[in-house]
CSV table of C-alpha atoms in Angstrom, one decimal:
chain,number,residue,atom,x,y,z
A,40,MET,CA,-15.5,-5.1,-36.7
A,41,ALA,CA,-15.4,-8.9,-37.2
A,42,TYR,CA,-17.6,-11.3,-35.2
A,43,THR,CA,-18.0,-15.0,-34.6
A,44,SER,CA,-21.2,-16.8,-33.5
A,45,ILE,CA,-21.5,-19.4,-30.8
A,46,SER,CA,-24.5,-21.7,-30.7
A,47,THR,CA,-26.3,-22.4,-27.4
A,48,SER,CA,-28.0,-25.7,-26.6
A,49,ASN,CA,-31.3,-24.4,-27.8
A,50,GLY,CA,-30.0,-23.0,-31.0
A,51,LYS,CA,-29.6,-19.3,-30.0
A,52,GLN,CA,-26.6,-17.6,-31.6
A,53,ILE,CA,-24.2,-15.6,-29.3
A,54,LYS,CA,-22.4,-13.0,-31.4
A,55,VAL,CA,-19.0,-11.9,-30.0
A,56,PRO,CA,-16.3,-9.7,-31.6
A,57,THR,CA,-13.0,-11.3,-32.5
A,58,GLY,CA,-10.7,-8.3,-32.2
A,59,LEU,CA,-8.5,-6.9,-29.5
A,60,LEU,CA,-10.3,-4.6,-27.1
A,61,ILE,CA,-8.1,-1.5,-27.0
A,62,ASN,CA,-9.5,1.9,-26.0
A,63,ASN,CA,-13.1,0.5,-25.9
A,64,GLU,CA,-12.9,-0.6,-29.5
A,65,PHE,CA,-12.4,-4.1,-31.0
A,66,ILE,CA,-9.6,-3.9,-33.5
A,67,PRO,CA,-7.5,-6.4,-35.5
A,68,SER,CA,-4.0,-7.2,-34.6
A,69,SER,CA,-1.4,-4.8,-36.0
A,70,THR,CA,-0.1,-7.6,-38.3
A,71,GLY,CA,-3.5,-9.1,-39.0
A,72,ALA,CA,-2.4,-12.3,-37.2
A,73,THR,CA,-5.1,-14.6,-35.7
A,74,ILE,CA,-5.3,-17.6,-33.5
A,75,GLU,CA,-7.5,-20.6,-34.3
A,76,ILE,CA,-9.8,-21.8,-31.5
A,77,PHE,CA,-10.8,-25.4,-31.3
A,78,SER,CA,-13.6,-27.2,-29.6
A,79,PRO,CA,-12.4,-29.6,-26.9
A,80,VAL,CA,-15.4,-31.8,-27.7
A,81,ASN,CA,-14.6,-32.7,-31.3
A,82,GLU,CA,-11.3,-30.8,-31.9
A,83,ARG,CA,-12.8,-28.8,-34.8
A,84,GLN,CA,-12.1,-25.2,-35.3
A,85,ILE,CA,-14.8,-23.0,-33.9
A,86,ALA,CA,-13.4,-19.5,-34.3
A,87,ARG,CA,-10.5,-17.2,-35.1
A,88,VAL,CA,-9.5,-14.3,-32.9
A,89,ALA,CA,-7.0,-11.6,-33.3
A,90,SER,CA,-3.5,-12.4,-31.9
A,91,ALA,CA,-1.8,-9.6,-30.2
A,92,THR,CA,1.8,-8.6,-31.0
A,93,ALA,CA,4.3,-6.6,-29.0
A,94,ALA,CA,3.1,-3.5,-30.9
A,95,ASP,CA,-0.5,-4.2,-29.8
A,96,VAL,CA,0.7,-4.6,-26.2
A,97,ASP,CA,2.3,-1.2,-26.5
A,98,LEU,CA,-0.8,0.3,-28.0
A,99,ALA,CA,-2.8,-1.0,-25.0
A,100,VAL,CA,-0.2,0.5,-22.6
A,101,GLN,CA,-0.5,3.9,-24.2
A,102,SER,CA,-4.3,3.6,-24.0
A,103,GLY,CA,-4.0,2.9,-20.3
A,104,LEU,CA,-1.5,5.7,-19.7
A,105,LYS,CA,-3.9,8.1,-21.3
A,106,ALA,CA,-6.8,6.9,-19.2
A,107,LEU,CA,-4.9,6.6,-15.9
A,108,PRO,CA,-4.9,10.2,-14.5
A,109,ALA,CA,-8.6,10.6,-14.7
A,110,TRP,CA,-9.3,7.0,-13.5
A,111,ARG,CA,-7.1,7.1,-10.5
A,112,SER,CA,-8.8,10.4,-9.5
A,113,THR,CA,-12.3,9.0,-10.0
A,114,PRO,CA,-14.2,9.1,-6.7
A,115,PRO,CA,-14.3,5.7,-5.0
A,116,SER,CA,-18.1,5.7,-5.1
A,117,SER,CA,-18.0,6.0,-8.9
A,118,ARG,CA,-15.5,3.1,-9.3
A,119,SER,CA,-17.8,1.1,-7.1
A,120,LYS,CA,-20.7,1.8,-9.4
A,121,PHE,CA,-18.8,0.6,-12.4
A,122,LEU,CA,-17.9,-2.7,-10.7
A,123,SER,CA,-21.4,-3.2,-9.6
A,124,LYS,CA,-22.8,-2.5,-13.0
A,125,LEU,CA,-20.4,-5.1,-14.5
A,126,ALA,CA,-21.6,-7.6,-12.0
A,127,ASP,CA,-25.2,-6.9,-13.0
A,128,LEU,CA,-24.4,-7.5,-16.7
A,129,ILE,CA,-22.5,-10.8,-15.9
A,130,GLU,CA,-25.5,-12.0,-14.0
A,131,ARG,CA,-27.8,-10.9,-16.8
A,132,ASP,CA,-25.8,-12.8,-19.4
A,133,ALA,CA,-24.8,-15.8,-17.2
A,134,ASP,CA,-26.2,-18.3,-19.7
A,135,ASP,CA,-24.2,-16.8,-22.6
A,136,LEU,CA,-21.0,-16.8,-20.6
A,137,ALA,CA,-21.5,-20.4,-19.3
A,138,THR,CA,-22.2,-21.5,-22.9
A,139,ILE,CA,-19.0,-19.9,-24.1
A,140,GLU,CA,-16.9,-21.5,-21.3
A,141,ALA,CA,-18.5,-24.9,-22.3
A,142,VAL,CA,-17.8,-24.4,-26.0
A,143,ASP,CA,-14.1,-23.4,-25.9
A,144,ALA,CA,-12.9,-24.5,-22.4
A,145,GLY,CA,-14.9,-27.7,-22.1
A,146,ILE,CA,-16.4,-26.7,-18.7
A,147,LEU,CA,-19.8,-28.2,-17.9
A,148,PHE,CA,-22.4,-25.5,-18.5
A,149,GLY,CA,-24.1,-26.1,-15.1
A,150,GLU,CA,-20.7,-25.9,-13.3
A,151,SER,CA,-19.7,-22.8,-15.1
A,152,LYS,CA,-23.0,-21.0,-14.3
A,153,ALA,CA,-23.3,-22.1,-10.7
A,154,LEU,CA,-19.7,-21.7,-9.7
A,155,HIS,CA,-17.6,-19.6,-12.1
A,156,ILE,CA,-20.1,-17.0,-13.0
A,157,THR,CA,-21.6,-16.7,-9.6
A,158,GLN,CA,-18.1,-16.3,-8.1
A,159,ALA,CA,-17.2,-13.7,-10.7
A,160,SER,CA,-20.2,-11.5,-9.8
A,161,ASP,CA,-19.7,-12.0,-6.1
A,162,THR,CA,-16.1,-10.9,-6.4
A,163,LEU,CA,-17.0,-7.8,-8.3
A,164,ARG,CA,-19.6,-6.8,-5.7
A,165,TYR,CA,-17.2,-7.5,-2.8
A,166,PHE,CA,-14.5,-5.3,-4.2
A,167,ALA,CA,-17.1,-2.6,-5.1
A,168,THR,CA,-17.3,-2.1,-1.3
A,169,LEU,CA,-13.5,-1.6,-1.0
A,170,THR,CA,-12.7,1.2,-3.4
A,171,ASP,CA,-11.7,3.9,-0.8
A,172,ARG,CA,-8.1,2.6,-0.2
A,173,PRO,CA,-7.9,3.5,3.5
A,174,GLY,CA,-4.5,4.3,5.0
A,175,GLU,CA,-3.3,4.6,8.5
A,176,SER,CA,-2.6,7.5,10.9
A,177,LEU,CA,0.6,7.4,12.9
A,178,GLU,CA,2.2,9.4,15.7
A,179,ILE,CA,5.8,10.6,15.3
A,180,PRO,CA,7.9,13.0,17.4
A,181,ASN,CA,7.1,16.6,16.8
A,182,GLY,CA,4.4,15.9,14.3
A,183,PHE,CA,2.1,13.3,12.7
A,184,ALA,CA,2.2,10.9,9.8
A,185,TYR,CA,-0.1,8.9,7.7
A,186,THR,CA,0.0,6.3,4.9
A,187,ARG,CA,-1.8,6.3,1.6
A,188,ARG,CA,-2.4,3.2,-0.5
A,189,GLU,CA,-2.0,4.3,-4.1
A,190,PRO,CA,-2.5,2.4,-7.4
A,191,TYR,CA,0.6,1.2,-9.3
A,192,GLY,CA,-0.7,2.6,-12.6
A,193,VAL,CA,-0.7,0.5,-15.7
A,194,CYS,CA,-1.0,-3.1,-14.6
A,195,ALA,CA,-1.5,-6.4,-16.4
A,196,ALA,CA,-3.0,-9.8,-15.7
A,197,ILE,CA,-2.3,-13.1,-17.5
A,198,VAL,CA,-5.0,-15.7,-16.9
A,199,PRO,CA,-5.3,-19.4,-17.5
A,200,TRP,CA,-7.8,-21.5,-19.4
A,201,ASN,CA,-9.2,-23.7,-16.7
A,202,ALA,CA,-11.5,-21.2,-15.0
A,203,PRO,CA,-11.0,-18.2,-17.2
A,204,LEU,CA,-13.8,-15.8,-16.4
A,205,MET,CA,-13.6,-16.4,-12.6
A,206,ILE,CA,-9.8,-15.9,-12.4
A,207,THR,CA,-10.0,-12.9,-14.7
A,208,ILE,CA,-12.4,-11.2,-12.3
A,209,TRP,CA,-10.2,-12.2,-9.3
A,210,LYS,CA,-7.6,-9.9,-10.8
A,211,LEU,CA,-9.8,-7.3,-12.5
A,212,ALA,CA,-11.9,-6.4,-9.5
A,213,PRO,CA,-9.2,-5.4,-7.0
A,214,ALA,CA,-7.0,-3.8,-9.6
A,215,ILE,CA,-9.8,-1.6,-10.8
A,216,ALA,CA,-11.2,-0.9,-7.3
A,217,ALA,CA,-7.8,0.4,-6.4
A,218,GLY,CA,-7.7,2.9,-9.2
A,219,ASN,CA,-5.3,1.1,-11.6
A,220,VAL,CA,-5.8,0.6,-15.3
A,221,LEU,CA,-5.5,-3.0,-16.5
A,222,ILE,CA,-4.4,-5.0,-19.5
A,223,ILE,CA,-5.8,-8.6,-19.6
A,224,LYS,CA,-3.9,-11.2,-21.6
A,225,THR,CA,-6.4,-14.0,-22.1
A,226,PRO,CA,-5.6,-17.8,-22.6
A,227,GLU,CA,-5.1,-18.6,-26.3
A,228,LEU,CA,-6.8,-22.0,-25.8
A,229,ALA,CA,-10.1,-20.5,-24.5
A,230,PRO,CA,-10.3,-16.7,-25.1
A,231,LEU,CA,-13.9,-16.4,-26.2
A,232,TYR,CA,-15.3,-15.6,-22.7
A,233,ALA,CA,-13.2,-12.5,-22.7
A,234,GLN,CA,-14.5,-11.3,-26.1
A,235,LYS,CA,-18.0,-11.4,-24.5
A,236,LEU,CA,-16.7,-9.8,-21.3
A,237,GLY,CA,-15.2,-7.0,-23.3
A,238,GLN,CA,-18.6,-6.2,-24.7
A,239,LEU,CA,-20.0,-6.0,-21.1
A,240,ILE,CA,-17.1,-3.8,-20.0
A,241,VAL,CA,-18.0,-1.3,-22.8
A,242,GLU,CA,-21.7,-1.6,-22.0
A,243,ALA,CA,-21.0,-0.9,-18.3
A,244,GLY,CA,-19.5,2.4,-19.2
A,245,PHE,CA,-15.9,2.0,-18.2
A,246,PRO,CA,-13.9,4.9,-19.7
A,247,ALA,CA,-11.8,4.0,-22.7
A,248,GLY,CA,-8.4,2.6,-21.8
A,249,VAL,CA,-9.3,1.6,-18.2
A,250,ILE,CA,-9.6,-2.1,-19.2
A,251,ASN,CA,-7.9,-3.4,-22.4
A,252,ILE,CA,-8.2,-7.1,-23.4
A,253,LEU,CA,-5.7,-8.9,-25.6
A,254,CYS,CA,-5.7,-12.5,-26.8
A,255,GLY,CA,-2.2,-13.6,-27.8
A,256,LEU,CA,0.4,-16.3,-27.6
A,257,GLY,CA,2.6,-16.4,-24.6
A,258,GLN,CA,5.8,-16.0,-26.6
A,259,ASP,CA,4.4,-12.8,-28.2
A,260,ALA,CA,1.9,-10.9,-26.1
A,261,GLY,CA,2.8,-12.6,-22.8
A,262,LYS,CA,6.5,-11.9,-23.3
A,263,ALA,CA,5.9,-8.3,-24.3
A,264,ILE,CA,3.8,-7.7,-21.2
A,265,ALA,CA,6.4,-9.2,-18.9
A,266,GLU,CA,9.1,-7.1,-20.5
A,267,HIS,CA,7.3,-3.8,-20.9
A,268,MET,CA,9.0,-0.9,-19.2
A,269,LEU,CA,5.7,1.0,-18.4
A,270,ILE,CA,3.7,-1.8,-16.9
A,271,ARG,CA,4.2,-1.5,-13.2
A,272,LYS,CA,2.4,-4.6,-11.9
A,273,LEU,CA,1.8,-8.1,-13.3
A,274,SER,CA,-0.4,-10.8,-11.8
A,275,PHE,CA,0.0,-14.3,-13.3
A,276,THR,CA,-1.9,-17.6,-12.8
A,277,GLY,CA,-0.5,-20.6,-14.6
A,278,SER,CA,2.4,-23.0,-14.8
A,279,GLY,CA,5.7,-22.8,-12.8
A,280,PRO,CA,8.0,-22.6,-15.8
A,281,THR,CA,6.0,-19.7,-17.2
A,282,GLY,CA,6.0,-18.0,-13.8
A,283,ARG,CA,9.8,-18.2,-13.6
A,284,SER,CA,10.1,-16.7,-17.1
A,285,ILE,CA,7.9,-13.8,-16.0
A,286,LEU,CA,10.0,-13.2,-12.9
A,287,ASN,CA,13.2,-13.2,-15.0
A,288,ALA,CA,11.6,-10.8,-17.5
A,289,ALA,CA,10.4,-8.5,-14.7
A,290,ALA,CA,13.9,-8.4,-13.1
A,291,ALA,CA,15.6,-7.8,-16.5
A,292,SER,CA,13.2,-4.9,-17.4
A,293,ASN,CA,11.7,-2.5,-14.9
A,294,LEU,CA,11.5,-4.6,-11.7
A,295,LYS,CA,7.7,-4.5,-12.0
A,296,LYS,CA,5.8,-6.0,-9.1
A,297,VAL,CA,4.8,-9.6,-9.8
A,298,THR,CA,2.4,-11.9,-8.1
A,299,LEU,CA,2.2,-15.6,-9.0
A,300,GLU,CA,-0.4,-18.3,-8.4
A,301,LEU,CA,1.2,-21.4,-9.8
A,302,GLY,CA,0.7,-25.2,-9.5
A,303,GLY,CA,-0.3,-27.4,-6.6
A,304,LYS,CA,-0.2,-31.0,-5.3
A,305,SER,CA,-2.6,-30.6,-2.5
A,306,PRO,CA,-3.2,-33.1,0.4
A,307,SER,CA,-6.6,-34.1,1.8
A,308,ILE,CA,-6.1,-35.7,5.2
A,309,VAL,CA,-8.9,-38.0,6.6
A,310,PHE,CA,-8.6,-38.9,10.3
A,311,ASP,CA,-10.4,-41.9,11.8
A,312,ASP,CA,-12.8,-39.7,13.7
A,313,ALA,CA,-14.0,-37.9,10.6
A,314,ASP,CA,-17.6,-38.0,9.3
A,315,LEU,CA,-16.9,-40.6,6.7
A,316,ASP,CA,-19.7,-39.8,4.3
A,317,ASN,CA,-18.7,-36.1,4.4
A,318,ALA,CA,-15.1,-37.0,3.8
A,319,LEU,CA,-15.9,-39.3,1.0
A,320,PHE,CA,-18.0,-36.7,-0.8
A,321,TRP,CA,-15.5,-33.9,-0.5
A,322,THR,CA,-12.4,-36.0,-1.3
A,323,ALA,CA,-14.1,-37.4,-4.4
A,324,LEU,CA,-15.1,-34.0,-5.6
A,325,GLY,CA,-11.8,-32.4,-4.6
A,326,SER,CA,-9.8,-35.0,-6.6
A,327,SER,CA,-11.8,-34.8,-9.9
A,328,ALA,CA,-13.5,-31.3,-10.1
A,329,ASN,CA,-13.3,-29.7,-13.6
A,330,ASN,CA,-11.6,-32.9,-14.9
A,331,GLY,CA,-8.8,-32.4,-12.4
A,332,GLN,CA,-7.8,-29.2,-14.2
A,333,VAL,CA,-7.7,-27.2,-10.9
A,334,CYS,CA,-4.6,-25.9,-9.3
A,335,ALA,CA,-5.9,-26.6,-5.8
A,336,LEU,CA,-6.9,-30.2,-6.6
A,337,GLY,CA,-6.9,-32.5,-3.6
A,338,SER,CA,-4.9,-35.1,-5.5
A,339,ARG,CA,-3.1,-36.6,-2.6
A,340,ILE,CA,-5.5,-38.3,-0.2
A,341,TYR,CA,-4.2,-39.6,3.1
A,342,VAL,CA,-6.4,-41.8,5.2
A,343,GLN,CA,-5.7,-43.0,8.8
A,344,ASP,CA,-4.9,-46.7,8.7
A,345,THR,CA,-7.7,-47.7,11.2
A,346,ILE,CA,-10.3,-46.7,8.5
A,347,TYR,CA,-8.2,-47.0,5.4
A,348,ASP,CA,-9.8,-50.2,4.1
A,349,GLN,CA,-13.3,-49.0,4.7
A,350,PHE,CA,-12.6,-45.7,3.1
A,351,VAL,CA,-11.1,-47.2,0.0
A,352,SER,CA,-13.9,-49.7,-0.4
A,353,SER,CA,-16.5,-46.9,0.0
A,354,PHE,CA,-14.6,-44.5,-2.3
A,355,LYS,CA,-14.6,-47.1,-5.1
A,356,ALA,CA,-18.2,-48.0,-4.6
A,357,ARG,CA,-19.3,-44.4,-4.9
A,358,ALA,CA,-17.3,-44.0,-8.1
A,359,SER,CA,-18.8,-47.2,-9.5
A,360,ALA,CA,-22.4,-46.2,-8.5
A,361,GLY,CA,-22.4,-42.7,-10.1
A,362,PRO,CA,-23.2,-42.5,-13.8
A,363,THR,CA,-20.6,-40.9,-16.0
A,364,ALA,CA,-22.1,-39.5,-19.2
A,365,HIS,CA,-19.2,-38.0,-21.1
A,366,GLY,CA,-19.8,-35.7,-24.0
A,367,ASP,CA,-20.8,-32.2,-24.9
A,368,PRO,CA,-20.5,-29.9,-21.8
A,369,LEU,CA,-23.6,-27.9,-23.1
A,370,SER,CA,-25.9,-30.9,-22.5
A,371,GLU,CA,-27.6,-31.2,-19.2
A,372,LYS,CA,-27.1,-35.0,-19.4
A,373,THR,CA,-23.3,-34.7,-19.5
A,374,THR,CA,-21.5,-35.3,-16.2
A,375,LYS,CA,-18.0,-35.3,-17.6
A,376,GLY,CA,-16.6,-33.1,-20.3
A,377,PRO,CA,-13.4,-33.2,-22.3
A,378,VAL,CA,-10.0,-32.0,-21.1
A,379,ILE,CA,-8.8,-28.8,-22.8
A,380,SER,CA,-6.7,-30.1,-25.6
A,381,ARG,CA,-5.1,-33.1,-27.3
A,382,PRO,CA,-1.6,-32.3,-25.8
A,383,GLN,CA,-3.2,-32.1,-22.3
A,384,HIS,CA,-5.0,-35.4,-22.8
A,385,GLU,CA,-1.7,-37.0,-23.9
A,386,LYS,CA,0.1,-35.6,-20.9
A,387,ILE,CA,-2.5,-37.0,-18.4
A,388,MET,CA,-2.4,-40.4,-20.1
A,389,ARG,CA,1.4,-40.5,-19.8
A,390,TYR,CA,1.1,-39.8,-16.0
A,391,ILE,CA,-1.4,-42.6,-15.7
A,392,GLN,CA,0.9,-45.0,-17.6
A,393,LYS,CA,3.8,-43.9,-15.4
A,394,GLY,CA,1.8,-44.7,-12.2
A,395,LYS,CA,1.2,-48.2,-13.6
A,396,GLU,CA,4.8,-48.7,-14.5
A,397,GLU,CA,6.0,-47.6,-11.0
A,398,GLY,CA,3.8,-50.3,-9.4
A,399,ALA,CA,0.8,-48.3,-8.1
A,400,ASN,CA,-2.6,-50.2,-8.0
A,401,VAL,CA,-5.4,-48.8,-10.2
A,402,LEU,CA,-8.4,-48.6,-7.9
A,403,PHE,CA,-10.6,-47.5,-10.8
A,404,GLY,CA,-10.2,-45.7,-14.1
A,405,GLY,CA,-6.8,-45.7,-15.7
A,406,ASP,CA,-7.9,-45.2,-19.3
A,407,ALA,CA,-9.1,-42.8,-21.9
A,408,LEU,CA,-12.8,-42.5,-22.1
A,409,GLY,CA,-14.5,-43.1,-25.5
A,410,ASP,CA,-13.4,-41.1,-28.5
A,411,GLY,CA,-12.0,-37.7,-28.4
A,412,ILE,CA,-10.0,-36.2,-25.5
A,413,PHE,CA,-11.9,-37.6,-22.5
A,414,VAL,CA,-10.2,-39.2,-19.5
A,415,GLN,CA,-11.6,-41.6,-16.9
A,416,ASN,CA,-11.4,-40.4,-13.3
A,417,THR,CA,-8.5,-42.4,-12.0
A,418,VAL,CA,-7.4,-43.3,-8.5
A,419,PHE,CA,-4.3,-45.2,-7.5
A,420,THR,CA,-3.7,-47.0,-4.2
A,421,GLU,CA,-0.6,-48.8,-2.8
A,422,VAL,CA,1.5,-45.8,-3.7
A,423,ARG,CA,5.0,-44.7,-2.4
A,424,GLU,CA,5.8,-41.1,-1.6
A,425,ASP,CA,8.6,-41.1,-4.2
A,426,MET,CA,6.3,-42.0,-7.1
A,427,THR,CA,5.9,-39.5,-9.9
A,428,ILE,CA,2.1,-39.5,-9.6
A,429,VAL,CA,2.5,-38.5,-5.9
A,430,LYS,CA,5.2,-35.8,-6.5
A,431,GLU,CA,4.2,-34.0,-9.7
A,432,GLU,CA,1.2,-32.0,-10.6
A,433,ILE,CA,-0.8,-33.8,-13.3
A,434,PHE,CA,-3.6,-31.3,-13.9
A,435,GLY,CA,-6.0,-34.0,-14.7
A,436,PRO,CA,-8.5,-36.3,-12.9
A,437,VAL,CA,-5.9,-38.5,-11.3
A,438,ALA,CA,-5.5,-39.0,-7.5
A,439,THR,CA,-3.7,-41.2,-5.0
A,440,ILE,CA,-4.9,-42.7,-1.7
A,441,ALA,CA,-2.2,-43.5,0.9
A,442,ARG,CA,-2.5,-44.6,4.5
A,443,PHE,CA,-0.9,-43.1,7.6
A,444,SER,CA,-0.8,-44.0,11.3
A,445,ALA,CA,0.1,-40.9,13.3
A,446,GLU,CA,-0.6,-37.2,13.1
A,447,THR,CA,3.1,-36.3,12.9
A,448,GLU,CA,3.6,-38.8,10.1
A,449,VAL,CA,0.9,-37.4,7.9
A,450,ILE,CA,2.0,-33.8,8.5
A,451,ALA,CA,5.5,-34.7,7.3
A,452,LYS,CA,4.1,-36.5,4.2
A,453,ALA,CA,1.7,-33.6,3.4
A,454,ASN,CA,4.6,-31.1,3.6
A,455,ASP,CA,7.0,-33.2,1.6
A,456,SER,CA,6.2,-31.4,-1.6
A,457,GLU,CA,7.6,-28.5,-3.6
A,458,TYR,CA,4.1,-27.1,-3.7
A,459,GLY,CA,2.1,-25.4,-1.0
A,460,LEU,CA,-1.3,-24.1,-2.3
A,461,ASN,CA,-4.2,-25.9,-0.6
A,462,ALA,CA,-5.1,-28.6,1.9
A,463,ALA,CA,-8.1,-30.2,3.5
A,464,ILE,CA,-8.5,-31.8,6.9
A,465,PHE,CA,-11.3,-34.1,7.9
A,466,THR,CA,-11.8,-34.6,11.7
A,467,LYS,CA,-14.3,-33.9,14.5
A,468,ASP,CA,-11.4,-32.9,16.9
A,469,ILE,CA,-11.2,-29.1,16.8
A,470,ALA,CA,-7.9,-29.1,18.7
A,471,ARG,CA,-6.4,-31.5,16.1
A,472,ALA,CA,-7.8,-29.5,13.2
A,473,ARG,CA,-6.0,-26.4,14.7
A,474,ARG,CA,-2.7,-28.2,15.3
A,475,VAL,CA,-2.6,-29.7,11.8
A,476,SER,CA,-3.7,-26.5,10.1
A,477,ASP,CA,-0.9,-24.6,11.8
A,478,ALA,CA,1.7,-27.2,10.8
A,479,LEU,CA,0.7,-27.5,7.1
A,480,GLU,CA,2.9,-25.5,4.7
A,481,VAL,CA,0.1,-24.2,2.4
A,482,GLY,CA,-1.7,-21.0,1.7
A,483,THR,CA,-5.2,-22.3,2.5
A,484,VAL,CA,-6.6,-25.0,4.7
A,485,THR,CA,-10.2,-26.1,4.7
A,486,VAL,CA,-11.6,-28.2,7.6
A,487,ASN,CA,-14.3,-30.8,6.8
A,488,SER,CA,-14.7,-29.5,3.2
A,489,TRP,CA,-12.5,-28.8,0.2
A,490,GLY,CA,-11.7,-25.9,-2.0
A,491,LEU,CA,-14.3,-23.4,-0.8
A,492,ILE,CA,-13.9,-20.1,-2.6
A,493,ASN,CA,-15.1,-16.8,-1.0
A,494,ALA,CA,-14.5,-13.3,-2.3
A,495,ASN,CA,-13.5,-12.1,1.2
A,496,THR,CA,-10.9,-14.8,1.9
A,497,PRO,CA,-7.4,-14.6,0.4
A,498,PHE,CA,-6.2,-17.3,-2.0
A,499,GLY,CA,-2.7,-18.1,-2.9
A,500,GLY,CA,0.3,-20.3,-2.1
A,501,VAL,CA,3.7,-20.7,-0.6
A,502,LYS,CA,6.9,-22.5,-1.8
A,503,GLN,CA,6.7,-23.2,-5.6
A,504,SER,CA,2.9,-22.6,-5.6
A,505,GLY,CA,3.8,-18.9,-5.9
A,506,PHE,CA,3.4,-15.7,-3.8
A,507,GLY,CA,0.9,-12.9,-3.4
A,508,ARG,CA,-2.8,-13.3,-3.0
A,509,ASP,CA,-6.0,-13.1,-5.0
A,510,LEU,CA,-9.3,-12.3,-3.2
A,511,GLY,CA,-9.9,-10.8,0.3
A,512,ARG,CA,-8.6,-7.4,1.5
A,513,GLU,CA,-5.1,-8.8,1.0
A,514,ALA,CA,-5.7,-8.6,-2.8
A,515,LEU,CA,-6.0,-4.8,-2.6
A,516,ASP,CA,-2.5,-4.8,-1.0
A,517,GLU,CA,-1.2,-6.6,-4.0
A,518,TRP,CA,-2.6,-3.9,-6.4
A,519,THR,CA,-1.5,-0.9,-4.4
A,520,THR,CA,1.7,0.6,-3.1
A,521,VAL,CA,2.2,2.4,0.2
A,522,LYS,CA,3.2,6.1,0.4
A,523,THR,CA,4.2,7.6,3.8
A,524,VAL,CA,3.5,11.3,4.4
A,525,LYS,CA,5.1,13.0,7.5
A,526,HIS,CA,4.2,16.4,8.8
A,527,VAL,CA,6.6,18.0,11.2
A,528,LEU,CA,4.9,20.6,13.4
A,529,LEU,CA,7.2,23.7,13.5
A,530,PRO,CA,7.4,25.8,16.7
A,531,PRO,CA,5.3,29.0,16.6
A,532,ALA,CA,7.1,31.9,14.9
A,533,LYS,CA,8.5,34.5,17.3
A,534,LEU,CA,6.9,37.9,17.1
């Protein structure tokens, strides 16, 4: 078995396998192919991991099929114990996992540990309480009926690079709780977290074949998963174009169940009765978190015209006052890490240039930051609704601030988007918060905050942000199918 080592900030070496996890063993690709992994900090190669082929996907499917009968029959209490044990191990190795996300995904160590890893363990513990798959009892004429929620069988999850561990667990926890077996296709730009996670899955005692982990290119492993005739359910988080390709492949193969969590261009609406300091804090965080590499980013900020000038002045002052120490995400001194890759950096810079060319005013930022692939937090004002930077998802630390006068006006502007993932509303008026929440065409609305993630609340979008839900009890519905059983009571036999 081949390994690679990752150095922590204090010089400790984290040793992780580089193979594909199939049947609880780390093995090379069937062709010996590998993927080079590069550091976002200095763009140097840091590892090579096995790159899965269609043959490897099929091997993982066969492993899952072999494990499925026993796993779906495993008592709910036992499945719960496995999930809880994995949560324990993730918490035990939180520093290692945060280090790995910093090294290959460019996520700040402190942010990864406090948010991503905590959320992952919380999600596992939540779904560990929901392993019993309750159905419903129903009355019918001359008898009775009931429903059963049953696992699909062999399922798959394709996860992104921006919050890889957290989103992996969003899919793993309900899938496994429901009695499915799961193949995880990890992001080729940042797969090392999953190599460590695979070690923890084996240590937790999951039976061989219940969880298989494959790193691979989208056009190879991803395509093979989407087209495989024996995979019954696929959950994908990523870009819209890839989501469409997955839907087409599912339709052309076995009509597998698909759930998609895609892009966003989310509005944050600040009314003139809002607590201004609170609104400033959350809109600033919500428009720049994780370098803007967040699908639910609050990148369209709308401020009521009576407080617009004050808000913009204060927003700029806060940005200017806060120190930005860009550099290695492992360092406690670093407040801003790199974006994920050179192509992503170039894409963000093209959008910033487009905003300038279309006549928007740069309130602050607007440039690359130092050497490497760092980007200044950038905010535009004096924007029009038809501007590219207002309409398209950038997936970087770029936001716009626009004014509005009336409630109906801002609702129309907020809804004038092909996306519908997330929104935030800032107001002290509870009735207004209810009206606007009801009117917004999004999957999640947060009042007087932004982007709160809770294991028990469903997350997902509408329109071109996708369909289906991660988290909450609703997630179990996505990983189970309903069977109806009807009993007809026969009349007593005549003697």
